[in-house]
Amino acid sequence: DQVKGVLTLQGDALCQADINLKMPRNNQLLHFAFREDKQWKLQQIQDARNHVNQAIYLLMNRDVNYQFKTGLEVLKLMDAVMLQLSRARNRLTTPATLTLPEIASSGLTKMFTPALPPDILVNFYVNLNKLCLTVYQLHVLQPSTTKNFKPAGGSILHNPGAMFEFGNQRYEVSHVHKVECVVPWLNDALVFFTVSLQLCQQLKDKISVFSSYWNYRPY
């Protein structure tokens, strides 16, 4: 109930965001949206696409009439392709860990109109087949309360009580709101990655079986 909104994801770009946030301490309703001239690129999807392109390149950079000479040559190719496919899948299943100062200094903070208030941080990321939005509400730590200051390290999701320093000011996270929605084509992509890796492994298994027969020498 604290965060509601509409996001538009086209490929690797969040091209529209319209978010309403209810502040717990005073029930004030804040509204902020992407500037019309701005899009936010999701690095995870870009990286996954780059790994897929690399896998395609590995498969296609031979002459159409090229013939493999040994099973080992095929196995090496499959290992290289599977490495790229695994990395692509992992980029969608494992969001990056970020520190709070990294989130605060991200270009994402400059995407909104009206500008985000200084006590609000937002972050978008992909987790499996879901697009996630996290909103952090902050309060300023007074000099008298900073004797126990311990800055938080990198994390996918920071909990209330996490502290950090940014712009010569120390903050503590007071509230965290996370909302997420399923993106059907991300689900399809994860299924295709799994099927592709299975097909590569099946080919490797067949090559290994045939190679064992080839190397067999009856006495």
mmCIF file of C-alpha atoms in Angstrom:
data_model
loop_
_atom_site.group_PDB
_atom_site.id
_atom_site.type_symbol
_atom_site.label_atom_id
_atom_site.label_comp_id
_atom_site.label_asym_id
_atom_site.label_seq_id
_atom_site.Cartn_x
_atom_site.Cartn_y
_atom_site.Cartn_z
ATOM 1 C CA ASP A 1 0.000 0.000 0.000
ATOM 2 C CA GLN A 2 2.980 2.348 0.403
ATOM 3 C CA VAL A 3 4.192 2.224 -3.202
ATOM 4 C CA LYS A 4 2.075 2.056 -6.348
ATOM 5 C CA GLY A 5 2.967 2.807 -9.920
ATOM 6 C CA VAL A 6 3.188 1.891 -13.574
ATOM 7 C CA LEU A 7 6.431 0.962 -15.340
ATOM 8 C CA THR A 8 6.990 0.404 -19.061
ATOM 9 C CA LEU A 9 9.842 -1.921 -20.027
ATOM 10 C CA GLN A 10 10.803 -2.166 -23.710
ATOM 11 C CA GLY A 11 13.714 -4.522 -24.258
ATOM 12 C CA ASP A 12 16.497 -3.310 -21.980
ATOM 13 C CA ALA A 13 15.008 0.163 -21.470
ATOM 14 C CA LEU A 14 12.644 1.431 -18.801
ATOM 15 C CA CYS A 15 11.062 4.120 -20.922
ATOM 16 C CA GLN A 16 8.311 5.198 -18.546
ATOM 17 C CA ALA A 17 7.816 5.221 -14.783
ATOM 18 C CA ASP A 18 5.000 6.767 -12.807
ATOM 19 C CA ILE A 19 5.248 6.172 -9.052
ATOM 20 C CA ASN A 20 3.186 7.151 -6.016
ATOM 21 C CA LEU A 21 4.731 6.874 -2.554
ATOM 22 C CA LYS A 22 2.921 7.309 0.745
ATOM 23 C CA MET A 23 5.256 8.545 3.482
ATOM 24 C CA PRO A 24 4.586 6.553 6.677
ATOM 25 C CA ARG A 25 5.460 9.307 9.136
ATOM 26 C CA ASN A 26 2.913 11.842 7.879
ATOM 27 C CA ASN A 27 0.843 9.981 5.231
ATOM 28 C CA GLN A 28 2.012 12.538 2.672
ATOM 29 C CA LEU A 29 1.542 11.266 -0.885
ATOM 30 C CA LEU A 30 4.492 11.851 -3.207
ATOM 31 C CA HIS A 31 4.275 11.465 -6.973
ATOM 32 C CA PHE A 32 7.234 11.314 -9.317
ATOM 33 C CA ALA A 33 7.689 10.151 -12.904
ATOM 34 C CA PHE A 34 10.422 9.768 -15.493
ATOM 35 C CA ARG A 35 11.205 12.893 -17.464
ATOM 36 C CA GLU A 36 9.797 12.601 -20.979
ATOM 37 C CA ASP A 37 13.265 12.889 -22.527
ATOM 38 C CA LYS A 38 14.771 10.108 -20.389
ATOM 39 C CA GLN A 39 15.054 6.329 -20.517
ATOM 40 C CA TRP A 40 16.833 4.086 -18.041
ATOM 41 C CA LYS A 41 18.854 1.174 -19.425
ATOM 42 C CA LEU A 42 18.853 -1.980 -17.326
ATOM 43 C CA GLN A 43 22.457 -3.176 -17.351
ATOM 44 C CA GLN A 44 21.483 -6.750 -16.498
ATOM 45 C CA ILE A 45 19.456 -7.161 -19.697
ATOM 46 C CA GLN A 46 22.140 -5.443 -21.775
ATOM 47 C CA ASP A 47 24.800 -7.795 -20.367
ATOM 48 C CA ALA A 48 22.620 -10.867 -20.941
ATOM 49 C CA ARG A 49 22.066 -9.838 -24.553
ATOM 50 C CA ASN A 50 25.802 -9.287 -25.069
ATOM 51 C CA HIS A 51 26.564 -12.795 -23.782
ATOM 52 C CA VAL A 52 23.931 -14.264 -26.130
ATOM 53 C CA ASN A 53 25.463 -12.363 -29.045
ATOM 54 C CA GLN A 54 28.861 -13.780 -28.117
ATOM 55 C CA ALA A 55 27.429 -17.319 -28.057
ATOM 56 C CA ILE A 56 25.898 -16.762 -31.510
ATOM 57 C CA TYR A 57 29.227 -15.436 -32.788
ATOM 58 C CA LEU A 58 31.041 -18.548 -31.529
ATOM 59 C CA LEU A 59 28.564 -20.723 -33.423
ATOM 60 C CA MET A 60 28.432 -18.701 -36.644
ATOM 61 C CA ASN A 61 32.004 -17.504 -37.235
ATOM 62 C CA ARG A 62 32.896 -20.505 -39.394
ATOM 63 C CA ASP A 63 32.400 -21.059 -43.087
ATOM 64 C CA VAL A 64 29.055 -22.681 -43.887
ATOM 65 C CA ASN A 65 30.879 -25.744 -45.262
ATOM 66 C CA TYR A 66 33.262 -26.092 -42.332
ATOM 67 C CA GLN A 67 33.492 -29.623 -40.925
ATOM 68 C CA PHE A 68 34.746 -30.405 -37.446
ATOM 69 C CA LYS A 69 37.701 -32.765 -37.458
ATOM 70 C CA THR A 70 37.542 -34.163 -33.910
ATOM 71 C CA GLY A 71 35.043 -34.637 -31.123
ATOM 72 C CA LEU A 72 37.304 -32.633 -28.843
ATOM 73 C CA GLU A 73 36.890 -29.634 -31.154
ATOM 74 C CA VAL A 74 33.109 -29.859 -30.758
ATOM 75 C CA LEU A 75 33.390 -30.255 -26.984
ATOM 76 C CA LYS A 76 35.541 -27.128 -26.710
ATOM 77 C CA LEU A 77 33.029 -25.155 -28.772
ATOM 78 C CA MET A 78 30.108 -26.349 -26.628
ATOM 79 C CA ASP A 79 31.996 -25.433 -23.441
ATOM 80 C CA ALA A 80 32.588 -21.910 -24.766
ATOM 81 C CA VAL A 81 28.953 -21.506 -25.857
ATOM 82 C CA MET A 82 27.619 -22.869 -22.566
ATOM 83 C CA LEU A 83 29.840 -20.462 -20.642
ATOM 84 C CA GLN A 84 28.277 -17.479 -22.452
ATOM 85 C CA LEU A 85 24.730 -18.838 -22.028
ATOM 86 C CA SER A 86 25.333 -19.460 -18.317
ATOM 87 C CA ARG A 87 26.674 -15.946 -17.867
ATOM 88 C CA ALA A 88 23.641 -14.539 -19.678
ATOM 89 C CA ARG A 89 21.244 -16.459 -17.467
ATOM 90 C CA ASN A 90 23.169 -15.513 -14.324
ATOM 91 C CA ARG A 91 22.863 -11.807 -15.143
ATOM 92 C CA LEU A 92 19.074 -12.166 -14.970
ATOM 93 C CA THR A 93 19.014 -14.383 -11.893
ATOM 94 C CA THR A 94 21.648 -12.567 -9.818
ATOM 95 C CA PRO A 95 21.158 -8.799 -9.392
ATOM 96 C CA ALA A 96 24.214 -6.679 -8.707
ATOM 97 C CA THR A 97 25.096 -5.828 -5.116
ATOM 98 C CA LEU A 98 25.272 -2.064 -4.650
ATOM 99 C CA THR A 99 26.216 0.146 -1.741
ATOM 100 C CA LEU A 100 23.806 2.881 -0.715
ATOM 101 C CA PRO A 101 26.234 5.630 -1.857
ATOM 102 C CA GLU A 102 26.346 3.921 -5.274
ATOM 103 C CA ILE A 103 22.559 4.033 -5.442
ATOM 104 C CA ALA A 104 22.544 7.653 -4.276
ATOM 105 C CA SER A 105 25.057 8.704 -6.937
ATOM 106 C CA SER A 106 23.405 6.720 -9.726
ATOM 107 C CA GLY A 107 22.098 8.553 -12.761
ATOM 108 C CA LEU A 108 18.713 7.050 -11.895
ATOM 109 C CA THR A 109 18.231 9.777 -9.288
ATOM 110 C CA LYS A 110 18.236 12.392 -12.071
ATOM 111 C CA MET A 111 15.544 10.644 -14.114
ATOM 112 C CA PHE A 112 12.536 11.968 -12.251
ATOM 113 C CA THR A 113 10.322 15.002 -12.334
ATOM 114 C CA PRO A 114 9.790 16.477 -9.894
ATOM 115 C CA ALA A 115 13.244 15.687 -8.555
ATOM 116 C CA LEU A 116 13.446 13.063 -5.827
ATOM 117 C CA PRO A 117 13.609 14.559 -2.327
ATOM 118 C CA PRO A 118 16.999 14.097 -0.615
ATOM 119 C CA ASP A 119 15.559 11.530 1.807
ATOM 120 C CA ILE A 120 14.357 9.150 -0.948
ATOM 121 C CA LEU A 121 16.421 6.640 -2.941
ATOM 122 C CA VAL A 122 15.125 4.305 -5.648
ATOM 123 C CA ASN A 123 16.597 1.329 -7.464
ATOM 124 C CA PHE A 124 15.380 -0.885 -10.304
ATOM 125 C CA TYR A 125 16.698 -4.358 -11.065
ATOM 126 C CA VAL A 126 15.745 -7.709 -12.570
ATOM 127 C CA ASN A 127 15.475 -10.812 -10.402
ATOM 128 C CA LEU A 128 14.661 -13.971 -12.366
ATOM 129 C CA ASN A 129 11.476 -13.168 -14.296
ATOM 130 C CA LYS A 130 10.546 -10.107 -12.227
ATOM 131 C CA LEU A 131 11.180 -6.396 -12.539
ATOM 132 C CA CYS A 132 11.778 -5.014 -9.038
ATOM 133 C CA LEU A 133 11.498 -1.482 -7.667
ATOM 134 C CA THR A 134 12.975 -0.651 -4.273
ATOM 135 C CA VAL A 135 12.319 2.644 -2.508
ATOM 136 C CA TYR A 136 14.438 3.645 0.488
ATOM 137 C CA GLN A 137 13.312 6.332 2.921
ATOM 138 C CA LEU A 138 16.136 7.945 4.868
ATOM 139 C CA HIS A 139 16.663 10.130 7.870
ATOM 140 C CA VAL A 140 19.688 12.265 8.598
ATOM 141 C CA LEU A 141 21.926 11.144 11.435
ATOM 142 C CA GLN A 142 22.715 13.957 13.825
ATOM 143 C CA PRO A 143 26.367 14.389 14.907
ATOM 144 C CA SER A 144 25.464 13.282 18.427
ATOM 145 C CA THR A 145 24.165 9.922 17.159
ATOM 146 C CA THR A 146 26.994 9.027 14.791
ATOM 147 C CA LYS A 147 29.371 7.562 17.379
ATOM 148 C CA ASN A 148 28.055 4.096 16.482
ATOM 149 C CA PHE A 149 28.094 4.834 12.770
ATOM 150 C CA LYS A 150 28.863 1.738 10.703
ATOM 151 C CA PRO A 151 28.460 2.108 6.940
ATOM 152 C CA ALA A 152 26.662 -0.735 5.168
ATOM 153 C CA GLY A 153 28.420 -2.705 2.455
ATOM 154 C CA GLY A 154 27.074 -3.807 -0.894
ATOM 155 C CA SER A 155 23.750 -5.630 -1.028
ATOM 156 C CA ILE A 156 20.885 -6.370 -3.395
ATOM 157 C CA LEU A 157 18.404 -5.104 -0.796
ATOM 158 C CA HIS A 158 19.335 -2.941 2.213
ATOM 159 C CA ASN A 159 17.323 -3.286 5.411
ATOM 160 C CA PRO A 160 16.086 -0.559 7.758
ATOM 161 C CA GLY A 161 18.918 0.556 10.011
ATOM 162 C CA ALA A 162 21.545 0.457 7.245
ATOM 163 C CA MET A 163 23.813 3.516 7.439
ATOM 164 C CA PHE A 164 25.867 5.323 4.848
ATOM 165 C CA GLU A 165 27.630 8.597 4.151
ATOM 166 C CA PHE A 166 27.003 10.692 1.057
ATOM 167 C CA GLY A 167 27.823 14.317 0.288
ATOM 168 C CA ASN A 168 29.397 14.928 3.723
ATOM 169 C CA GLN A 169 26.152 13.828 5.375
ATOM 170 C CA ARG A 170 25.357 10.607 7.207
ATOM 171 C CA TYR A 171 22.056 8.815 6.726
ATOM 172 C CA GLU A 172 20.177 5.820 8.056
ATOM 173 C CA VAL A 173 17.519 3.835 6.195
ATOM 174 C CA SER A 174 14.230 4.189 8.071
ATOM 175 C CA HIS A 175 11.821 2.372 5.720
ATOM 176 C CA VAL A 176 12.216 0.045 2.754
ATOM 177 C CA HIS A 177 9.488 -0.631 0.194
ATOM 178 C CA LYS A 178 9.923 -3.275 -2.481
ATOM 179 C CA VAL A 179 7.424 -3.995 -5.242
ATOM 180 C CA GLU A 180 7.823 -6.368 -8.162
ATOM 181 C CA CYS A 181 5.945 -7.620 -11.186
ATOM 182 C CA VAL A 182 6.399 -10.606 -13.491
ATOM 183 C CA VAL A 183 7.647 -9.825 -17.015
ATOM 184 C CA PRO A 184 6.448 -12.714 -19.250
ATOM 185 C CA TRP A 185 9.229 -12.440 -21.824
ATOM 186 C CA LEU A 186 11.871 -12.609 -19.085
ATOM 187 C CA ASN A 187 10.298 -15.876 -18.003
ATOM 188 C CA ASP A 188 10.486 -17.100 -21.601
ATOM 189 C CA ALA A 189 14.139 -16.081 -21.823
ATOM 190 C CA LEU A 190 15.027 -18.086 -18.701
ATOM 191 C CA VAL A 191 13.241 -21.143 -20.122
ATOM 192 C CA PHE A 192 15.103 -20.783 -23.425
ATOM 193 C CA PHE A 193 18.441 -20.486 -21.607
ATOM 194 C CA THR A 194 17.707 -23.714 -19.733
ATOM 195 C CA VAL A 195 16.674 -25.558 -22.918
ATOM 196 C CA SER A 196 19.722 -24.250 -24.823
ATOM 197 C CA LEU A 197 22.103 -25.405 -22.098
ATOM 198 C CA GLN A 198 20.412 -28.815 -22.012
ATOM 199 C CA LEU A 199 20.798 -29.200 -25.790
ATOM 200 C CA CYS A 200 24.475 -28.271 -25.596
ATOM 201 C CA GLN A 201 24.998 -30.802 -22.812
ATOM 202 C CA GLN A 202 23.160 -33.518 -24.779
ATOM 203 C CA LEU A 203 25.461 -32.913 -27.743
ATOM 204 C CA LYS A 204 28.506 -33.129 -25.466
ATOM 205 C CA ASP A 205 27.231 -36.410 -24.023
ATOM 206 C CA LYS A 206 26.714 -37.888 -27.475
ATOM 207 C CA ILE A 207 30.178 -36.814 -28.594
ATOM 208 C CA SER A 208 31.681 -38.399 -25.479
ATOM 209 C CA VAL A 209 29.837 -41.681 -26.084
ATOM 210 C CA PHE A 210 30.890 -41.871 -29.750
ATOM 211 C CA SER A 211 34.452 -40.943 -28.830
ATOM 212 C CA SER A 212 34.619 -43.820 -26.356
ATOM 213 C CA TYR A 213 33.521 -46.237 -29.096
ATOM 214 C CA TRP A 214 36.037 -44.715 -31.500
ATOM 215 C CA ASN A 215 38.854 -45.140 -29.020
ATOM 216 C CA TYR A 216 37.861 -48.714 -28.156
ATOM 217 C CA ARG A 217 40.363 -51.258 -29.447
ATOM 218 C CA PRO A 218 39.388 -54.938 -28.923
ATOM 219 C CA TYR A 219 42.225 -57.316 -28.153
#
